[in-house]
Short mmCIF file of C-alpha atoms and ligand atoms in Angstrom, two decimals:
data_model
loop_
_atom_site.label_atom_id
_atom_site.label_comp_id
_atom_site.label_asym_id
_atom_site.label_seq_id
_atom_site.Cartn_x
_atom_site.Cartn_y
_atom_site.Cartn_z
CA UNK A 1274 93.04 67.04 70.83
CA UNK A 1275 93.73 70.45 69.81
CA UNK A 1276 96.21 71.46 67.05
CA UNK A 1277 97.76 73.54 69.16
CA UNK A 1278 98.01 73.42 72.87
CA UNK A 1279 99.93 76.53 74.86
CA UNK A 1280 100.08 75.27 78.66
CA UNK A 1281 101.04 78.05 81.14
CA UNK A 1282 103.71 79.52 78.89
CA UNK A 1283 105.85 82.45 80.26
CA UNK A 1284 108.82 83.88 78.31
CA UNK A 1285 111.30 86.82 78.82
CA UNK A 1286 113.49 87.60 76.18
CA UNK A 1287 116.21 88.44 78.53
CA UNK A 1288 116.52 87.26 82.15
CA UNK A 1289 116.12 90.56 83.83
CA UNK A 1290 113.30 91.88 81.39
CA UNK A 1291 109.89 91.87 82.21
CA UNK A 1292 108.03 88.78 80.57
CA UNK A 1293 106.67 89.16 77.02
CA UNK A 1294 104.25 86.48 77.91
CA UNK A 1295 102.97 85.79 81.53
CA UNK A 1296 101.18 82.65 82.28
CA UNK A 1297 99.40 82.01 78.85
CA UNK A 1298 97.08 78.76 78.29
CA UNK A 1299 95.20 78.76 75.04
CA UNK A 1300 94.13 75.73 73.17
CA UNK A 1301 93.61 75.94 69.39
CA UNK A 1302 91.36 73.82 67.76
CA UNK A 1303 92.03 72.12 64.42
CA UNK A 1304 89.84 74.32 62.01
CA UNK A 1305 89.97 77.39 64.16
CA UNK A 1306 90.31 80.97 62.78
CA UNK A 1307 92.01 82.49 65.54
CA UNK A 1308 92.45 86.09 65.73
CA UNK A 1309 94.85 87.69 68.20
CA UNK A 1310 94.36 91.65 68.96
CA UNK A 1311 95.84 93.86 71.75
CA UNK A 1312 97.88 97.05 72.26
CA UNK A 1313 101.53 97.57 70.70
CA UNK A 1314 103.92 95.69 73.12
CA UNK A 1315 101.14 92.94 74.49
CA UNK A 1316 103.29 89.94 73.31
CA UNK A 1317 101.21 89.20 70.08
CA UNK A 1318 104.24 88.87 67.84
CA UNK A 1319 105.78 86.86 70.65
CA UNK A 1320 103.21 84.33 71.13
CA UNK A 1321 103.55 84.07 67.45
CA UNK A 1322 106.88 83.13 67.68
CA UNK A 1323 105.84 80.35 70.09
CA UNK A 1324 103.61 78.96 67.48
CA UNK A 1325 106.09 78.95 64.59
CA UNK A 1326 108.87 77.31 66.71
CA UNK A 1327 110.78 80.62 66.36
CA UNK A 1328 110.74 80.56 70.55
CA UNK A 1329 112.93 78.61 71.42
CA UNK A 1330 114.72 77.62 68.68
CA UNK A 1331 115.66 81.13 67.43
CA UNK A 1332 115.08 83.69 69.98
CA UNK A 1333 117.18 83.39 72.83
CA UNK A 1334 115.33 83.90 76.23
CA UNK A 1335 113.81 81.93 79.01
CA UNK A 1336 110.65 80.01 78.36
CA UNK A 1337 108.56 78.25 80.95
CA UNK A 1338 105.65 75.97 80.34
CA UNK A 1339 104.96 73.96 76.90
CA UNK A 1340 103.90 74.78 73.57
CA UNK A 1341 102.59 71.29 71.86
CA UNK A 1342 101.85 71.65 67.87
CA UNK A 1343 99.92 68.64 66.71
CA UNK A 1344 101.03 66.82 69.84
CA UNK A 1345 104.85 67.25 69.75
CA UNK A 1346 106.25 69.47 72.16
CA UNK A 1347 108.13 72.62 70.59
CA UNK A 1348 111.02 72.21 72.66
CA UNK A 1349 111.72 68.75 71.70
CA UNK A 1350 111.45 68.66 68.00
CA UNK A 1351 113.44 70.56 65.58
CA UNK A 1352 112.27 74.02 63.89
CA UNK A 1353 112.52 71.99 60.55
CA UNK A 1354 109.67 69.53 62.01
CA UNK A 1355 107.68 72.37 63.47
CA UNK A 1356 107.61 74.02 60.03
CA UNK A 1357 106.11 71.38 58.16
CA UNK A 1358 103.02 71.94 60.49
CA UNK A 1359 102.91 75.49 61.25
CA UNK A 1360 103.68 77.92 58.09
CA UNK A 1361 104.12 81.38 59.14
CA UNK A 1362 103.93 84.82 57.31
CA UNK A 1363 106.16 87.11 59.34
CA UNK A 1364 105.25 91.03 59.84
CA UNK A 1365 108.09 92.11 57.69
CA UNK A 1366 107.25 90.10 54.23
CA UNK A 1367 110.00 91.73 52.16
CA UNK A 1368 112.63 90.29 54.43
CA UNK A 1369 110.66 86.89 54.15
CA UNK A 1370 110.70 86.49 50.61
CA UNK A 1371 113.72 85.60 48.89
CA UNK A 1372 113.07 85.29 44.97
CA UNK A 1373 112.21 88.12 42.44
CA UNK A 1374 109.93 86.40 40.59
CA UNK A 1375 106.41 84.82 41.97
CA UNK A 1376 106.49 81.45 40.86
CA UNK A 1377 110.35 81.35 41.74
CA UNK A 1378 109.07 82.07 45.51
CA UNK A 1379 107.03 78.88 45.78
CA UNK A 1380 109.58 77.06 44.01
CA UNK A 1381 112.23 77.87 46.45
CA UNK A 1382 110.19 76.82 49.56
CA UNK A 1383 109.08 73.39 48.17
CA UNK A 1384 112.57 72.53 46.87
CA UNK A 1385 113.87 73.12 50.42
CA UNK A 1386 111.13 71.36 51.62
CA UNK A 1387 112.29 68.46 49.64
CA UNK A 1388 108.88 68.27 47.57
CA UNK A 1389 109.36 65.41 45.12
CA UNK A 1390 109.99 66.91 41.55
CA UNK A 1391 106.62 65.37 39.82
CA UNK A 1392 104.46 67.07 42.53
CA UNK A 1393 106.06 70.59 42.05
CA UNK A 1394 103.99 71.99 39.32
CA UNK A 1395 100.62 70.69 40.60
CA UNK A 1396 101.33 72.20 43.93
CA UNK A 1397 102.59 75.50 42.59
CA UNK A 1398 99.63 76.02 40.38
CA UNK A 1399 97.32 74.98 43.05
CA UNK A 1400 98.48 77.16 45.58
CA UNK A 1401 98.49 80.19 43.10
CA UNK A 1402 94.80 79.16 42.32
CA UNK A 1403 94.00 79.03 46.13
CA UNK A 1404 95.23 82.25 46.95
CA UNK A 1405 93.56 83.96 43.36
CA UNK A 1406 96.81 84.79 41.90
CA UNK A 1407 97.29 82.58 39.11
CA UNK A 1408 97.60 85.36 36.71
CA UNK A 1409 100.74 86.65 38.80
CA UNK A 1410 102.77 83.76 38.28
CA UNK A 1411 105.55 85.25 36.18
CA UNK A 1412 105.38 88.88 37.50
CA UNK A 1413 108.29 90.70 39.46
CA UNK A 1414 107.62 90.73 43.08
CA UNK A 1415 108.88 94.24 43.60
CA UNK A 1416 106.16 95.35 40.95
CA UNK A 1417 103.40 94.07 43.01
CA UNK A 1418 101.14 96.06 45.16
CA UNK A 1419 101.32 95.28 48.84
CA UNK A 1420 97.86 92.95 48.82
CA UNK A 1421 99.46 91.34 45.82
CA UNK A 1422 102.84 90.71 48.01
CA UNK A 1423 101.05 89.36 50.91
CA UNK A 1424 99.08 86.77 48.77
CA UNK A 1425 102.24 85.50 47.19
CA UNK A 1426 103.72 84.86 50.68
CA UNK A 1427 100.65 83.34 51.73
CA UNK A 1428 100.73 81.21 48.22
CA UNK A 1429 104.64 80.20 49.11
CA UNK A 1430 103.29 78.78 52.28
CA UNK A 1431 100.26 77.06 51.43
CA UNK A 1432 102.50 75.11 48.62
CA UNK A 1433 104.11 73.54 51.66
CA UNK A 1434 100.88 72.19 52.88
CA UNK A 1435 100.83 73.28 56.74
CA UNK A 1436 98.19 72.07 58.95
CA UNK A 1437 98.23 75.83 60.71
CA UNK A 1438 98.73 79.15 59.11
CA UNK A 1439 99.91 81.89 61.37
CA UNK A 1440 100.14 85.76 60.21
CA UNK A 1441 101.59 88.65 61.81
CA UNK A 1442 99.40 91.69 60.84
CA UNK A 1443 99.13 90.81 57.34
CA UNK A 1444 96.95 93.81 56.70
CA UNK A 1445 99.17 96.30 58.71
CA UNK A 1446 100.24 97.91 55.54
CA UNK A 1447 97.03 97.34 53.29
CA UNK A 1448 94.07 99.67 52.50
CA UNK A 1449 90.61 98.37 53.59
CA UNK A 1450 89.72 96.74 50.26
CA UNK A 1451 93.09 94.96 50.26
CA UNK A 1452 92.65 93.88 53.78
CA UNK A 1453 89.43 92.20 53.02
CA UNK A 1454 90.97 90.34 49.98
CA UNK A 1455 93.39 88.92 52.14
CA UNK A 1456 90.86 88.07 54.65
CA UNK A 1457 88.59 86.22 52.19
CA UNK A 1458 91.52 84.27 51.01
CA UNK A 1459 92.54 83.11 54.59
CA UNK A 1460 88.58 82.19 55.06
CA UNK A 1461 88.73 80.36 52.06
CA UNK A 1462 92.00 78.23 52.98
CA UNK A 1463 90.37 77.70 56.44
CA UNK A 1464 87.21 76.36 54.90
CA UNK A 1465 88.25 74.46 52.06
CA UNK A 1466 91.59 72.94 52.99
CA UNK A 1467 90.84 72.76 56.85
CA UNK A 1468 93.93 74.68 57.74
CA UNK A 1469 93.89 76.22 60.98
CA UNK A 1470 94.43 80.21 60.68
CA UNK A 1471 96.19 82.19 63.35
CA UNK A 1472 96.29 86.09 62.67
CA UNK A 1473 97.35 88.91 64.50
CA UNK A 1474 94.93 91.97 63.40
CA UNK A 1475 94.28 95.32 64.86
CA UNK A 1476 90.94 95.85 63.00
CA UNK A 1477 87.78 94.68 65.08
CA UNK A 1478 85.74 94.73 61.90
CA UNK A 1479 87.87 91.82 60.35
CA UNK A 1480 88.17 89.98 63.39
CA UNK A 1481 84.34 89.93 63.85
CA UNK A 1482 83.55 88.85 60.36
CA UNK A 1483 86.01 86.03 59.77
CA UNK A 1484 87.09 84.64 63.03
CA UNK A 1485 85.38 81.94 65.30
CA UNK A 1486 87.85 82.49 68.11
CA UNK A 1487 89.48 85.68 69.35
CA UNK A 1488 92.04 86.13 71.86
CA UNK A 1489 92.88 89.83 73.31
CA UNK A 1490 96.22 90.04 74.64
CA UNK A 1491 97.48 92.83 77.06
CA UNK A 1492 100.51 93.04 78.89
CA UNK A 1493 101.74 89.48 78.20
CA UNK A 1494 98.63 88.06 79.38
CA UNK A 1495 95.21 86.99 78.08
CA UNK A 1496 92.75 89.66 78.94
CA UNK A 1497 89.79 88.22 77.28
CA UNK A 1498 89.01 85.27 75.08
CA UNK A 1499 85.83 83.65 73.69
CA UNK A 1500 83.86 84.50 70.22
CA UNK A 1501 84.13 87.74 68.66
CA UNK A 1502 80.63 88.25 70.06
CA UNK A 1503 81.48 87.64 73.61
CA UNK A 1504 84.87 89.42 73.38
CA UNK A 1505 83.72 92.41 71.61
CA UNK A 1506 80.36 92.92 73.50
CA UNK A 1507 82.46 92.86 76.38
CA UNK A 1508 84.86 96.11 75.26
P1 LIG B 2460 104.83 95.60 66.80
O1 LIG B 2460 104.31 96.26 68.08
O2 LIG B 2460 104.08 95.64 65.42
O3 LIG B 2460 104.73 93.95 66.94
P2 LIG B 2460 107.42 95.98 67.72
O4 LIG B 2460 107.98 97.22 67.88
O5 LIG B 2460 106.87 95.51 68.99
O6 LIG B 2460 106.12 95.83 66.94
O7 LIG B 2460 108.86 95.04 67.04
C1 LIG B 2460 109.29 95.45 65.98
C2 LIG B 2460 110.32 94.13 65.87
O8 LIG B 2460 111.35 94.55 66.89
C3 LIG B 2460 110.07 92.72 66.15
O9 LIG B 2460 110.82 91.86 65.37
C4 LIG B 2460 110.51 92.60 67.76
O10 LIG B 2460 110.88 91.42 67.96
C5 LIG B 2460 111.47 93.59 67.99
N1 LIG B 2460 111.42 94.12 68.99
C6 LIG B 2460 110.50 94.66 69.92
N2 LIG B 2460 111.01 95.04 71.20
C7 LIG B 2460 112.23 94.71 71.18
C8 LIG B 2460 113.13 94.90 72.18
N3 LIG B 2460 113.10 95.59 73.19
N4 LIG B 2460 114.65 94.32 72.31
C9 LIG B 2460 115.11 93.95 70.78
N5 LIG B 2460 114.14 93.76 69.65
C10 LIG B 2460 112.59 94.09 69.88
P1 LIG B 2461 103.50 93.23 69.94
O1 LIG B 2461 103.62 91.99 68.99
O2 LIG B 2461 101.89 92.66 70.85
O3 LIG B 2461 103.52 94.41 69.87
P2 LIG B 2461 105.84 91.76 71.02
O4 LIG B 2461 105.57 90.41 71.33
O5 LIG B 2461 106.51 92.33 69.83
O6 LIG B 2461 104.32 92.66 71.25
O7 LIG B 2461 106.80 92.47 72.27
C1 LIG B 2461 106.16 92.10 73.51
C2 LIG B 2461 107.40 92.57 74.35
O8 LIG B 2461 108.55 91.80 74.18
C3 LIG B 2461 107.70 93.96 74.29
O9 LIG B 2461 107.92 94.56 75.68
C4 LIG B 2461 108.83 94.18 73.28
O10 LIG B 2461 109.60 95.14 73.63
C5 LIG B 2461 109.73 93.08 73.89
N1 LIG B 2461 110.28 92.30 72.81
C6 LIG B 2461 109.76 91.87 71.47
N2 LIG B 2461 110.70 91.32 70.76
C7 LIG B 2461 112.02 91.46 71.46
C8 LIG B 2461 113.11 91.07 71.21
N3 LIG B 2461 113.65 90.51 70.23
N4 LIG B 2461 114.06 91.15 72.27
C9 LIG B 2461 113.78 91.86 73.35
N5 LIG B 2461 112.32 92.19 73.56
C10 LIG B 2461 111.49 92.12 73.25
#
């Protein structure tokens, strides 16, 4: 079974508005590195919200179809249950992060999740190492670069050991070199921890280099889907 199965999903934020997602069906395999691309307003963030359970649990609106995450229907389980499977890094990481020092950001999430005390230090250091920021452990988050902040947000999620990592334009505010480092980190997590990665990204070169599966969204629909080669040689 796919780790995420989206079956004929349509979603409107308000009854009267055009659907943000319009008959989307998509199977995401365990271990996939999926890239989602498309113009502004295409529905990319809305699709990410369906994977993280923010839709239907947080946003109001009308949802048709079903999203299964690790064989659970997201409508039938709590947001907390979903968050133990899918970790997400939002577009605006400054609003997502709650602590002022890097290690506290990771500790906060783990305490929230009820990670046993004798496991916390090991998970903390492993997550920092996986993401390559062990040296930033005691730093004030406010003093970090955009790329370093992205990595802190990713490490904080990784400490919670999700099976799927969803990121909404993690490179939007980054220069090309930092963008590449963030994708290198995602590739390492995907390869070494077998975490399924779903990333919204506008840079074709990054998707071509790192993804095995690409979806082009346009106007709430899947315009193209396949390997990067299939999708981008079409364009
Ligand atoms: P992007 O194209 O980068 O995803 P958007 O401008 O579509 O950014 O959305 C930015 C934020 O504003 C998102 O959190 C989104 O949920 C919210 N948003 C977008 N469109 C609307 C709208 N019509 N009404 C209310 N909130 C919206
Ligand atoms: P993208 O991420 O591809 O830019 P979004 O998923 O943010 O697209 O938006 C898809 C559509 O849904 C757009 O028409 C947008 O205006 C609308 N939308 C997004 N967020 C909200 C929201 N919170 N409330 C109402 N409409 C929204």
